[in-house]
Coordinates of C-alpha atoms in Angstrom, one line a residue:
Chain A
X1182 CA 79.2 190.4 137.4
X1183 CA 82.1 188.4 136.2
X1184 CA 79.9 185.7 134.3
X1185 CA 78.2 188.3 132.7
X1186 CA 81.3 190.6 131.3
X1187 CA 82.6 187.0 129.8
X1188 CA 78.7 186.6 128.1
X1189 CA 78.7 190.4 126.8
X1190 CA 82.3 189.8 125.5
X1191 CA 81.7 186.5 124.2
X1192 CA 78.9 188.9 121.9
X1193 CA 81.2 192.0 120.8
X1194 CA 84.1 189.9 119.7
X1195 CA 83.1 190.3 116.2
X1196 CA 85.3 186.9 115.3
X1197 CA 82.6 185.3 116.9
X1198 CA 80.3 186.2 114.1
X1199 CA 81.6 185.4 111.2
X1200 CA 82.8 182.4 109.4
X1201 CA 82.0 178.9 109.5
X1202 CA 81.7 178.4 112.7
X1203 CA 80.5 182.1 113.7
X1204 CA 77.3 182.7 114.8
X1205 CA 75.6 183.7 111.8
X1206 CA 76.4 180.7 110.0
X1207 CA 75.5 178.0 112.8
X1208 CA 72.0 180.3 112.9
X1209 CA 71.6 179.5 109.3
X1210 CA 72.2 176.1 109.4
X1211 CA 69.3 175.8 112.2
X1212 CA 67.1 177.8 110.5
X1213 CA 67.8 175.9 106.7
X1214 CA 67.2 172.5 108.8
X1215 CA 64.1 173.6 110.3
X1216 CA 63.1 175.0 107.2
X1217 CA 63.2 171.6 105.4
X1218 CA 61.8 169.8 107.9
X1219 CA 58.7 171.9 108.5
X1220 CA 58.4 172.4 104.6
X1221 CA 58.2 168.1 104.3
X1222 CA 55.7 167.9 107.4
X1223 CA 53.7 170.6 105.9
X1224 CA 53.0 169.0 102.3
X1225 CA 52.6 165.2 104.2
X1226 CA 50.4 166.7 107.4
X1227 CA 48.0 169.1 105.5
X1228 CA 47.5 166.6 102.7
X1229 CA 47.1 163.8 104.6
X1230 CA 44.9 165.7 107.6
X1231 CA 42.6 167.5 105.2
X1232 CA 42.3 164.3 102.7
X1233 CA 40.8 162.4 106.2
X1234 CA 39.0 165.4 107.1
X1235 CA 36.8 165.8 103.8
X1236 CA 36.4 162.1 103.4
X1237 CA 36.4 161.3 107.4
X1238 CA 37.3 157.7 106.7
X1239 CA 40.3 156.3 108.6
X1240 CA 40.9 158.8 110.4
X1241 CA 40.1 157.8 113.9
X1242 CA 43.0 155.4 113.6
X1243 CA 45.4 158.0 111.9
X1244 CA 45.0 160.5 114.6
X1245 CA 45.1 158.0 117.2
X1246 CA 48.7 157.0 115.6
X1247 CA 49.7 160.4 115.5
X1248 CA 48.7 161.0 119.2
X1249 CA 50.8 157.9 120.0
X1250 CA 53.8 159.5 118.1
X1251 CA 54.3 162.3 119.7
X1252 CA 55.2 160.1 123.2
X1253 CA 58.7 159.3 121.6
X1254 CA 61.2 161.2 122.6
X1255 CA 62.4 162.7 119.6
X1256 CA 66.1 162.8 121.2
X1257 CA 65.8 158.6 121.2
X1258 CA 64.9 158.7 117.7
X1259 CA 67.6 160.9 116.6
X1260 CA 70.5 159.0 118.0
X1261 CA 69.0 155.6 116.7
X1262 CA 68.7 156.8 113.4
X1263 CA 72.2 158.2 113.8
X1264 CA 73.9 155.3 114.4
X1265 CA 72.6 153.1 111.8
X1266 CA 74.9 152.2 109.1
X1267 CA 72.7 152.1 105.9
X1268 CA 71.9 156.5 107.3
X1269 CA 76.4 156.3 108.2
X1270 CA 76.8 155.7 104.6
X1271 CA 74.2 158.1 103.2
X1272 CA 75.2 161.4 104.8
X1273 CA 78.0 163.1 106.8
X1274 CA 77.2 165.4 109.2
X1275 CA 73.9 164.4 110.8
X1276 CA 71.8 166.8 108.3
X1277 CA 69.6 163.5 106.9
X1278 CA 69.1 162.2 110.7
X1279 CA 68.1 165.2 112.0
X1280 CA 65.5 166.1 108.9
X1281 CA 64.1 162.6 109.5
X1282 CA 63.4 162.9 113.3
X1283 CA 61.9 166.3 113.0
X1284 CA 59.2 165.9 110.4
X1285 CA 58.3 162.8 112.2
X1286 CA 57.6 165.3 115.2
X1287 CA 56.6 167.7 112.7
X1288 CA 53.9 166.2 111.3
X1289 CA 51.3 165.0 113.8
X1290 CA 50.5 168.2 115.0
X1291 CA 50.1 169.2 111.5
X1292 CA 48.0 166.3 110.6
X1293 CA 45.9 166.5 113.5
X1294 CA 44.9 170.2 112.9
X1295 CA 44.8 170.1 109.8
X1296 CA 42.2 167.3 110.6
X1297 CA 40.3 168.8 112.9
X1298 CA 40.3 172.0 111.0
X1299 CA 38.7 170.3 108.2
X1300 CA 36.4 168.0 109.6
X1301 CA 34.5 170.7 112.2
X1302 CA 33.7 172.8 109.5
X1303 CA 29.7 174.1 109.5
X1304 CA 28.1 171.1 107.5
X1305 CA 25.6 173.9 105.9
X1306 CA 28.8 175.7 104.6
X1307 CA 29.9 172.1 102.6
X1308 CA 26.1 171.9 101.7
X1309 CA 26.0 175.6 99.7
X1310 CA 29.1 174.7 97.8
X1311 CA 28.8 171.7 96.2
X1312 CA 24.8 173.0 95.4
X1313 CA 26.8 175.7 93.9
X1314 CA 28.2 172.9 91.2
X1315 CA 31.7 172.8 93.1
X1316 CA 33.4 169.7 92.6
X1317 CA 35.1 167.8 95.6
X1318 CA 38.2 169.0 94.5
X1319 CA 36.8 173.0 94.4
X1320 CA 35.1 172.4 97.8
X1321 CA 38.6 171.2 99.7
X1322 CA 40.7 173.7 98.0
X1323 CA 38.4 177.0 98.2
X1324 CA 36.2 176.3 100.9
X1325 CA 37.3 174.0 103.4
X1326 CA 41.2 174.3 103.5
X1327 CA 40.8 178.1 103.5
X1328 CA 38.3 177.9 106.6
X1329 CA 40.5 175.5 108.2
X1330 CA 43.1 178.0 108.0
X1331 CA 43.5 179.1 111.7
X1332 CA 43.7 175.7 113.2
X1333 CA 46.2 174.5 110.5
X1334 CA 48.2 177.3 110.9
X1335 CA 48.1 177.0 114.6
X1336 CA 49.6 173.4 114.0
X1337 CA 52.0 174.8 111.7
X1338 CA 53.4 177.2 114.4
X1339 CA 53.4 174.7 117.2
X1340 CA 56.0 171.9 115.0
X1341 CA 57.6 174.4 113.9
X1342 CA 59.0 175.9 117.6
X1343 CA 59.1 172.5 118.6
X1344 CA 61.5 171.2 115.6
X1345 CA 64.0 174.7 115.9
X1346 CA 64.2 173.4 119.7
X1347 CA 65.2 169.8 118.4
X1348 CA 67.1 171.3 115.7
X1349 CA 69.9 172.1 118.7
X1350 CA 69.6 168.7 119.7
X1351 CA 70.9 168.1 116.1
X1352 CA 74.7 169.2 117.2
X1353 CA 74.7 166.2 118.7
X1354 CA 74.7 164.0 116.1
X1355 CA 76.9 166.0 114.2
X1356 CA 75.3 169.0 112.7
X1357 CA 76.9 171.8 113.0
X1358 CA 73.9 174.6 114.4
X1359 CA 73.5 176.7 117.3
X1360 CA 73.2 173.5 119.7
X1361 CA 77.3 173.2 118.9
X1362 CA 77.7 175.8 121.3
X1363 CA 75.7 174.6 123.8
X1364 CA 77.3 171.0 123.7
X1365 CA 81.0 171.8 123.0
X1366 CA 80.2 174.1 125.7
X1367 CA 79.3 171.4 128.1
X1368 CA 81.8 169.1 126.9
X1369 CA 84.6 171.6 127.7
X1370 CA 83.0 173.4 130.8
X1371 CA 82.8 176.4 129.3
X1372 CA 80.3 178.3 130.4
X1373 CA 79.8 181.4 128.6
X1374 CA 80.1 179.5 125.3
X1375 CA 76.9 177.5 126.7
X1376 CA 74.9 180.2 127.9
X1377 CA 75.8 182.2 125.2
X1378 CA 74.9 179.6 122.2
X1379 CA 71.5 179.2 124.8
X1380 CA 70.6 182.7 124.7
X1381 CA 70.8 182.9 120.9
X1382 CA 69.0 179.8 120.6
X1383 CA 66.4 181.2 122.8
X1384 CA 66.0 184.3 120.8
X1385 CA 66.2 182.3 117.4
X1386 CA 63.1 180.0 118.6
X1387 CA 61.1 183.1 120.0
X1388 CA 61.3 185.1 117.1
X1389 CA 60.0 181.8 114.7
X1390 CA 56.6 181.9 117.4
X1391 CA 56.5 185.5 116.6
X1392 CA 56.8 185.8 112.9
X1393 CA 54.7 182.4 112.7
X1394 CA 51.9 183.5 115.1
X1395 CA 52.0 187.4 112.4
X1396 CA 52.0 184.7 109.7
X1397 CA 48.5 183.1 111.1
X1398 CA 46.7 186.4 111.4
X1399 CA 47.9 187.7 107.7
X1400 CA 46.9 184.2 106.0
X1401 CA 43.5 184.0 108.0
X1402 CA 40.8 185.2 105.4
X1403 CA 39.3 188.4 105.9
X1404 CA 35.9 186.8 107.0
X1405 CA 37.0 184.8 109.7
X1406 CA 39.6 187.6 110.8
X1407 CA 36.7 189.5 112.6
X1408 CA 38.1 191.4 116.1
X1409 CA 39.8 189.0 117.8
X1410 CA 36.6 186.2 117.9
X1411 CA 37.8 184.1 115.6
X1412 CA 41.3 183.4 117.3
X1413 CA 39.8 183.0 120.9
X1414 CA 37.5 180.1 119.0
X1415 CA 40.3 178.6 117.3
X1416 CA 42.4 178.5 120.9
X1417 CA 39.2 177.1 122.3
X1418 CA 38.9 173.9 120.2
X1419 CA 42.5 174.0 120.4
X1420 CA 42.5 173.2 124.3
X1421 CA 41.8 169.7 123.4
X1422 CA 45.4 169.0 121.9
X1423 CA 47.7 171.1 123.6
X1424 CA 51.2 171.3 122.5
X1425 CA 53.5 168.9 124.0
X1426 CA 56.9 169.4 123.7
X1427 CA 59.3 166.7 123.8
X1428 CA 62.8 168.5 123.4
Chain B
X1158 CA 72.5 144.9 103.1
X1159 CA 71.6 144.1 106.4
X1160 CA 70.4 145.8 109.4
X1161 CA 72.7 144.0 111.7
X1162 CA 76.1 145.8 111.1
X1163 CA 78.0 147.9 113.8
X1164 CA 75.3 149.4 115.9
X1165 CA 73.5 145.6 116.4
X1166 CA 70.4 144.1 116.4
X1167 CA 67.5 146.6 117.4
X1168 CA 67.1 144.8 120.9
X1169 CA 69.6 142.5 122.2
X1170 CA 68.1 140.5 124.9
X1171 CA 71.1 139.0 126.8
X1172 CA 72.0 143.0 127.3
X1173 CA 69.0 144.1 128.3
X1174 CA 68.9 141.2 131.1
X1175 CA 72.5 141.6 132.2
X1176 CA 71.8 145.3 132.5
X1177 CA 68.4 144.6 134.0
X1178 CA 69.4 146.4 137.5
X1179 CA 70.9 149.8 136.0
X1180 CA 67.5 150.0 133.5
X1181 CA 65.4 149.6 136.4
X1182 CA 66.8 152.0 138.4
X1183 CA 67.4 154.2 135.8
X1184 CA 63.3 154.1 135.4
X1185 CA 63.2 154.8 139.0
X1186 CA 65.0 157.8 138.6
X1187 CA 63.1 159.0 135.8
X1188 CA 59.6 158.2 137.6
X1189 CA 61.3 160.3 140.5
X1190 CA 62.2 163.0 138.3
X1191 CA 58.7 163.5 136.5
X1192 CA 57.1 163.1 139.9
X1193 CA 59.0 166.0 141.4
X1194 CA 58.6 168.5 138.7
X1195 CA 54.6 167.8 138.0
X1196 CA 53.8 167.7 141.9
X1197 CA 56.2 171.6 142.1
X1198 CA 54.5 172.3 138.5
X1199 CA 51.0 172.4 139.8
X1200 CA 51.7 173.3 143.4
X1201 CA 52.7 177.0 141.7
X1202 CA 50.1 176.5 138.9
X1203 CA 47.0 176.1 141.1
X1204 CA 47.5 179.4 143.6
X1205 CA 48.7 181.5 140.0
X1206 CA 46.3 179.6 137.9
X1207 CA 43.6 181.1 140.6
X1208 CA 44.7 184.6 141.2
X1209 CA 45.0 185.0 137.2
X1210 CA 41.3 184.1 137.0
X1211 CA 40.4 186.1 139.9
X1212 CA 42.2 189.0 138.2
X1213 CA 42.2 189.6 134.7
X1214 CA 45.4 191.8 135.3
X1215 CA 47.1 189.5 136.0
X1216 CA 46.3 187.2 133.7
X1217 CA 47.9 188.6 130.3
X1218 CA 51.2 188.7 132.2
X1219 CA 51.0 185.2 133.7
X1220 CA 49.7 183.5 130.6
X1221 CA 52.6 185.3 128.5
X1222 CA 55.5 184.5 130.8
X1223 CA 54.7 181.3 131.0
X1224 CA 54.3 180.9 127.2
X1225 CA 57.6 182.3 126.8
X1226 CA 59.1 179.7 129.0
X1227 CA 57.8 177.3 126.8
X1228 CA 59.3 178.7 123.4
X1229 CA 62.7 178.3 125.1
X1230 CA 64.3 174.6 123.3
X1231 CA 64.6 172.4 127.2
X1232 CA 68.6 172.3 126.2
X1233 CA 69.1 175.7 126.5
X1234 CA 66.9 176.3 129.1
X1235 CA 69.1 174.5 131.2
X1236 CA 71.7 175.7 129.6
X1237 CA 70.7 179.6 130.6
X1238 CA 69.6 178.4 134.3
X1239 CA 73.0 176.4 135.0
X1240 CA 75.3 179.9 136.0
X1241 CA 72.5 180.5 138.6
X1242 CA 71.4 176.6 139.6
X1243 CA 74.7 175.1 138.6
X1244 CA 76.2 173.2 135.8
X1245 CA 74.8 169.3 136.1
X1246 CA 72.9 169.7 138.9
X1247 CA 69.3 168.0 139.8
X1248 CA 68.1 171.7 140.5
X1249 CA 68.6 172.6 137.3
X1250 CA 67.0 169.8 135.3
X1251 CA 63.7 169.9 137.9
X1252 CA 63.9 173.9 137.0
X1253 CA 63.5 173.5 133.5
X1254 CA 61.3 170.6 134.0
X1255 CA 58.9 172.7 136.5
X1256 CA 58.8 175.3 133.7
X1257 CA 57.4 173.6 131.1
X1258 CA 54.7 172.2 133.3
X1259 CA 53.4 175.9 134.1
X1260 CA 51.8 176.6 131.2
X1261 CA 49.8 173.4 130.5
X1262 CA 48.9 173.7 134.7
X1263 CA 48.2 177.4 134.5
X1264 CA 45.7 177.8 131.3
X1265 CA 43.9 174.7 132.1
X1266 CA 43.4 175.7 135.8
X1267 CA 42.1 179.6 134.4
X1268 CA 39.9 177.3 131.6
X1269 CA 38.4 175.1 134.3
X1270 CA 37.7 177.8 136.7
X1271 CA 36.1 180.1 133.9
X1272 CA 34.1 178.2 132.7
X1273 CA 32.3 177.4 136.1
X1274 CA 28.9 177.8 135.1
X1275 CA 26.8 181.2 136.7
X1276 CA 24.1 179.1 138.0
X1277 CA 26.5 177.3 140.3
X1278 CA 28.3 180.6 141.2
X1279 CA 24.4 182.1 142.2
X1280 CA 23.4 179.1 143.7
X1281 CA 26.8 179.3 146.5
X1282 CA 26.0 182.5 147.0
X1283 CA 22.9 182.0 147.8
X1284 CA 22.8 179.0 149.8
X1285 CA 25.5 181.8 152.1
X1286 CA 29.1 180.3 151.3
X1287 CA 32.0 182.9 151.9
X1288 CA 34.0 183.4 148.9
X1289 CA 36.4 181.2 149.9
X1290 CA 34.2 178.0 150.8
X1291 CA 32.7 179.0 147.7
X1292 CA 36.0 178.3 146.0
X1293 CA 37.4 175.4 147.7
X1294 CA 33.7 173.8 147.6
X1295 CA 32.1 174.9 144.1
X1296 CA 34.5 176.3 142.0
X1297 CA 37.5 174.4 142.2
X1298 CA 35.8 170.8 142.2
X1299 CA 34.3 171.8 139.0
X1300 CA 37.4 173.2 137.2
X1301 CA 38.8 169.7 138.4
X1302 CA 38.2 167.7 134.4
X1303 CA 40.0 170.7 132.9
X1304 CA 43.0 170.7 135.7
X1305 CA 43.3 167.5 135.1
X1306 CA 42.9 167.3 131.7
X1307 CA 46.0 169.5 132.0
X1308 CA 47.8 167.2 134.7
X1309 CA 48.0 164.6 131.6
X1310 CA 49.5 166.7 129.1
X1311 CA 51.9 168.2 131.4
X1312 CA 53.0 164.6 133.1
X1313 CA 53.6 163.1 129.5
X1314 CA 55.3 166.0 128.5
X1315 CA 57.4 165.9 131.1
X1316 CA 58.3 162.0 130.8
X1317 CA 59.7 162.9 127.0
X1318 CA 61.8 165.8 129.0
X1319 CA 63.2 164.3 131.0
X1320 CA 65.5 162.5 128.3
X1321 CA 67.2 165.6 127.4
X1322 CA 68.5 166.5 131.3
X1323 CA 70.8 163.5 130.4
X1324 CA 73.1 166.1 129.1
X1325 CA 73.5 167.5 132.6
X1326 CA 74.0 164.2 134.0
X1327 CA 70.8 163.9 134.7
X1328 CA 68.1 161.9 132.5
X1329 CA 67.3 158.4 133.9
X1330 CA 66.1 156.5 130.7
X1331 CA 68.1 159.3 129.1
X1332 CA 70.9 157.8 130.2
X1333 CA 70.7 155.0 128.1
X1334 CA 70.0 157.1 124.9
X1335 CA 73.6 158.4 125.7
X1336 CA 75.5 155.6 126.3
X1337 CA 73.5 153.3 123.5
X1338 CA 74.9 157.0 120.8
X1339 CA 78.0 156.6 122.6
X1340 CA 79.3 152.9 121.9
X1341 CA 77.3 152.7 118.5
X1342 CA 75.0 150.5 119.7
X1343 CA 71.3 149.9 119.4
X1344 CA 69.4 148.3 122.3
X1345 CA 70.1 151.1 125.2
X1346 CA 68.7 153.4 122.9
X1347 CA 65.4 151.1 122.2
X1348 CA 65.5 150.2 125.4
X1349 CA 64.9 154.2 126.7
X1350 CA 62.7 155.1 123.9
X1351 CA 60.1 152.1 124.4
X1352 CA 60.4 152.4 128.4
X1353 CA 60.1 156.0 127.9
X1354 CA 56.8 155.9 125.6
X1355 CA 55.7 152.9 128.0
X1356 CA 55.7 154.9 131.1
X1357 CA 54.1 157.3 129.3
X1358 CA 51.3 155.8 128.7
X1359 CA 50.9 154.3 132.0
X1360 CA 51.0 157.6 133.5
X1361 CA 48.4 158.7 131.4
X1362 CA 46.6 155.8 131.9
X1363 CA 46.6 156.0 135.9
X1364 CA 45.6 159.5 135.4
X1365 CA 42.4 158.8 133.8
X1366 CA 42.0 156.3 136.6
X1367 CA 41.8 159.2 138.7
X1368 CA 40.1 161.4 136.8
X1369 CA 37.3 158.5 137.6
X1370 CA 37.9 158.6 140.9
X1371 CA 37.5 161.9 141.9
X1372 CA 34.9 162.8 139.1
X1373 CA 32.4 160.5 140.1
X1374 CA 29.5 162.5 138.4
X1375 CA 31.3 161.9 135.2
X1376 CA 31.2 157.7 135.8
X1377 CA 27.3 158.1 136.6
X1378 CA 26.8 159.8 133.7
X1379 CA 25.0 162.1 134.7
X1380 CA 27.2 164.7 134.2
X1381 CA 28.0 168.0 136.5
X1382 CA 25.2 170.8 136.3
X1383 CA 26.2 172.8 133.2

């Protein structure tokens, strides 16, 4: 097929590759914007989420918020934050707009699992450690963050495909990433350049799922790791706040 | 410094009346759009979500292609479906948009029917259903809260979505996130995002208004036999 040929082409021309505008470097900039954005949601969600967990105070309201968040489409948010001045006169590029709209989609599923990870754990668990003379301190960070584990990594996973899939978005306000491709593509009718910026974008976002989800299972501690169990009871309690993409 | 520079204030009213007709058909359009893909989405869900319950083989499969749709960023979904759909067409957005539903449809359906409880499943077969009253009558009805449950995710989900199909000249509110980028201006773009989060939460709301309906042993209280 015709199309095809063009997409294999587009692939072998090795020009295509390199520089700034080559594939390699537009996959890096993707990856070093997700990267920063995931990082920031991480250290906000999983302290916030496991602060409200261990206390339980506030936190119906917090999560509530959270929910209500993820309804906006992130795409409105970039391009509002994009086009205001006091953000025009901060940055070039789009790199500070797009950070900003994806840790605010970054973080509510992080805070909620990291939540809900905390605050479901076995009450008789919290009970032995602090009659074994930990502090509160002790019990968050060796018993309950490690038990929460699964679910937080689970949250972890799902913001992070969801902000590499808004990270193409970001070509549109003037990063230059993978979604470049896909947008001068459009702009220009090219076709191959569009399908072939989407197919790497595709394979970029699958392969963060993948070494994310082999991330989970390594972090899990050894006594929650038992065959299998363990994840089909984290997916359970996870049915109740399914991922929801918005981009 | 203030906020009022090039891009205006957040929400200019006078716009947002003169404009009133194009907004509200805009929203039509996007109502239309979500409509269409959620009432496709479960229309395939239901039959698969079924046969991947009644056998296991099939589920691994199912459950896995569908996930891997849903890894796929919705830009260059439709950007990989427009060669075979066409570039900017309405096929291609609904396409994308019918994809992400499957998975939200397709788990929750395999949830709700698994976890059916034996007692009901004995008590059909004793009381001489066939297999298939017995899952049009029994089985279905009480995987309804989870299908459902699933309905919701998948209908908000899709009213964010539908944004991004702007960029194939699709969009409806999305629209108005384009042009408001476009002329450096604020109020289309709050204008989408608030109609957008609005509708969403109408749809969910309606949908729980359903849920009541039709789950009438969950109004009562009572609750269904477990």
């Amino acid at each position: 097929m015709n199309f095809l040929s063009h997409v294999v082409a587009f692939f072998t021309t090795g020009s295509n590759w390199t520089g700034s505008s080559g594939i390699v470097a537009l996959s890096l900039e993707q990856v070093k914007l997700s990267v920063v954005a995931v990082l920031a949601a991480v250290i906000a969600g999983v302290g916030a989420g496991s602060l409200l967990g261990h206390s339980g105070r506030g936190s119906f309201a917090v999560v509530n918020a959270a929910n209500a968040a993820r309804a906006v489409p992130s795409f409105a948010l970039l391009t509002l934050i994009a086009i205001q001045p006091a953000i025009v006169r901060l940055q070039e590029g789009g790199f500070l707009t797009a950070v900003i709209t994806m840790f605010a989609l970054a973080v509510p599923p992080i805070l909620t699992n990291a939540y809900v990870g905390v605050r479901d754990i076995d009450p008789a668990v919290r009970s032995a450690a602090l009659a074994m003379g930990m502090t509160p301190g002790q019990l968050l960070r060796q018993v309950e963050l490690p038990l929460a584990l699964p679910l937080v990594m689970a949250g972890i996973r799902t913001a992070a495909v969801e902000v590499v899939a808004t990270a193409t978005l970001a070509a549109y306000v003037g990063v230059s990433d993978l979604g470049t491709y896909i947008f001068t593509g459009l702009a220009t009718r090219n076709n191959v350049e569009t399908f072939s910026g989407a197919l790497v974008v595709a394979v970029l976002a699958l392969a963060v799922d993948l070494v994310l989800a082999a991330a989970a299972r390594g972090l899990t501690p050894v006594g929650l790791r038992s065959p299998s169990r363990s994840w089909r009871r984290a997916t359970v309690s996870l049915a109740t706040m399914q991922p929801r993409r918005t981009t | 410094m203030s906020l009022v520079a090039s891009a205006g204030p957040l929400l200019q009213w006078s716009w947002v009346s003169s404009q009133s007709g194009t907004i509200l058909s805009l929203l039509v359009q996007h109502i239309e759009l979500t409509a269409i893909a959620v009432s496709i989405g479960l229309a395939i869900s239901l039959p698969l979500g079924v046969a991947a319950w009644r056998l296991p083989a099939l589920r691994t499969p199912l459950v896995g292609f569908t996930g891997l749709l849903y890894v796929i960023p919705s830009v260059a979904l439709m950007a990989l479906l427009a060669p075979l759909t066409g570039f900017f067409s309405v096929t291609t957005a609904e396409v994308a948009l019918v994809s992400y539903t499957l998975l939200i449809l397709l788990r929750n359906t395999v949830a709700g029917l698994s976890s059916v409880p034996a007692d009901a499943h004995e008590a059909a077969r004793g009381m001489g259903y066939t297999e298939l009253e017995e899952l049009f009558k029994v089985q279905l009805p009480l995987a309804l809260p989870s299908v459902l449950a699933g309905l919701r995710v998948a209908t908000v989900t899709t009213i964010g979505l539908v944004n991004v199909t702007a960029f194939i000249g699709q969009g409806g509110l999305g629209q108005l996130i384009i042009q408001g980028f476009g002329e450096d201006f604020n109020t289309p773009i709050v204008v989408g995002l608030v109609l957008s989060v609005l509708l969403a939460g109408v749809a969910d709301a309606a949908l729980v208004g359903v849920e009541h309906l039709v789950l009438p042993w969950r109004r009562a209280g009572v609750g269904p036999p477990r």
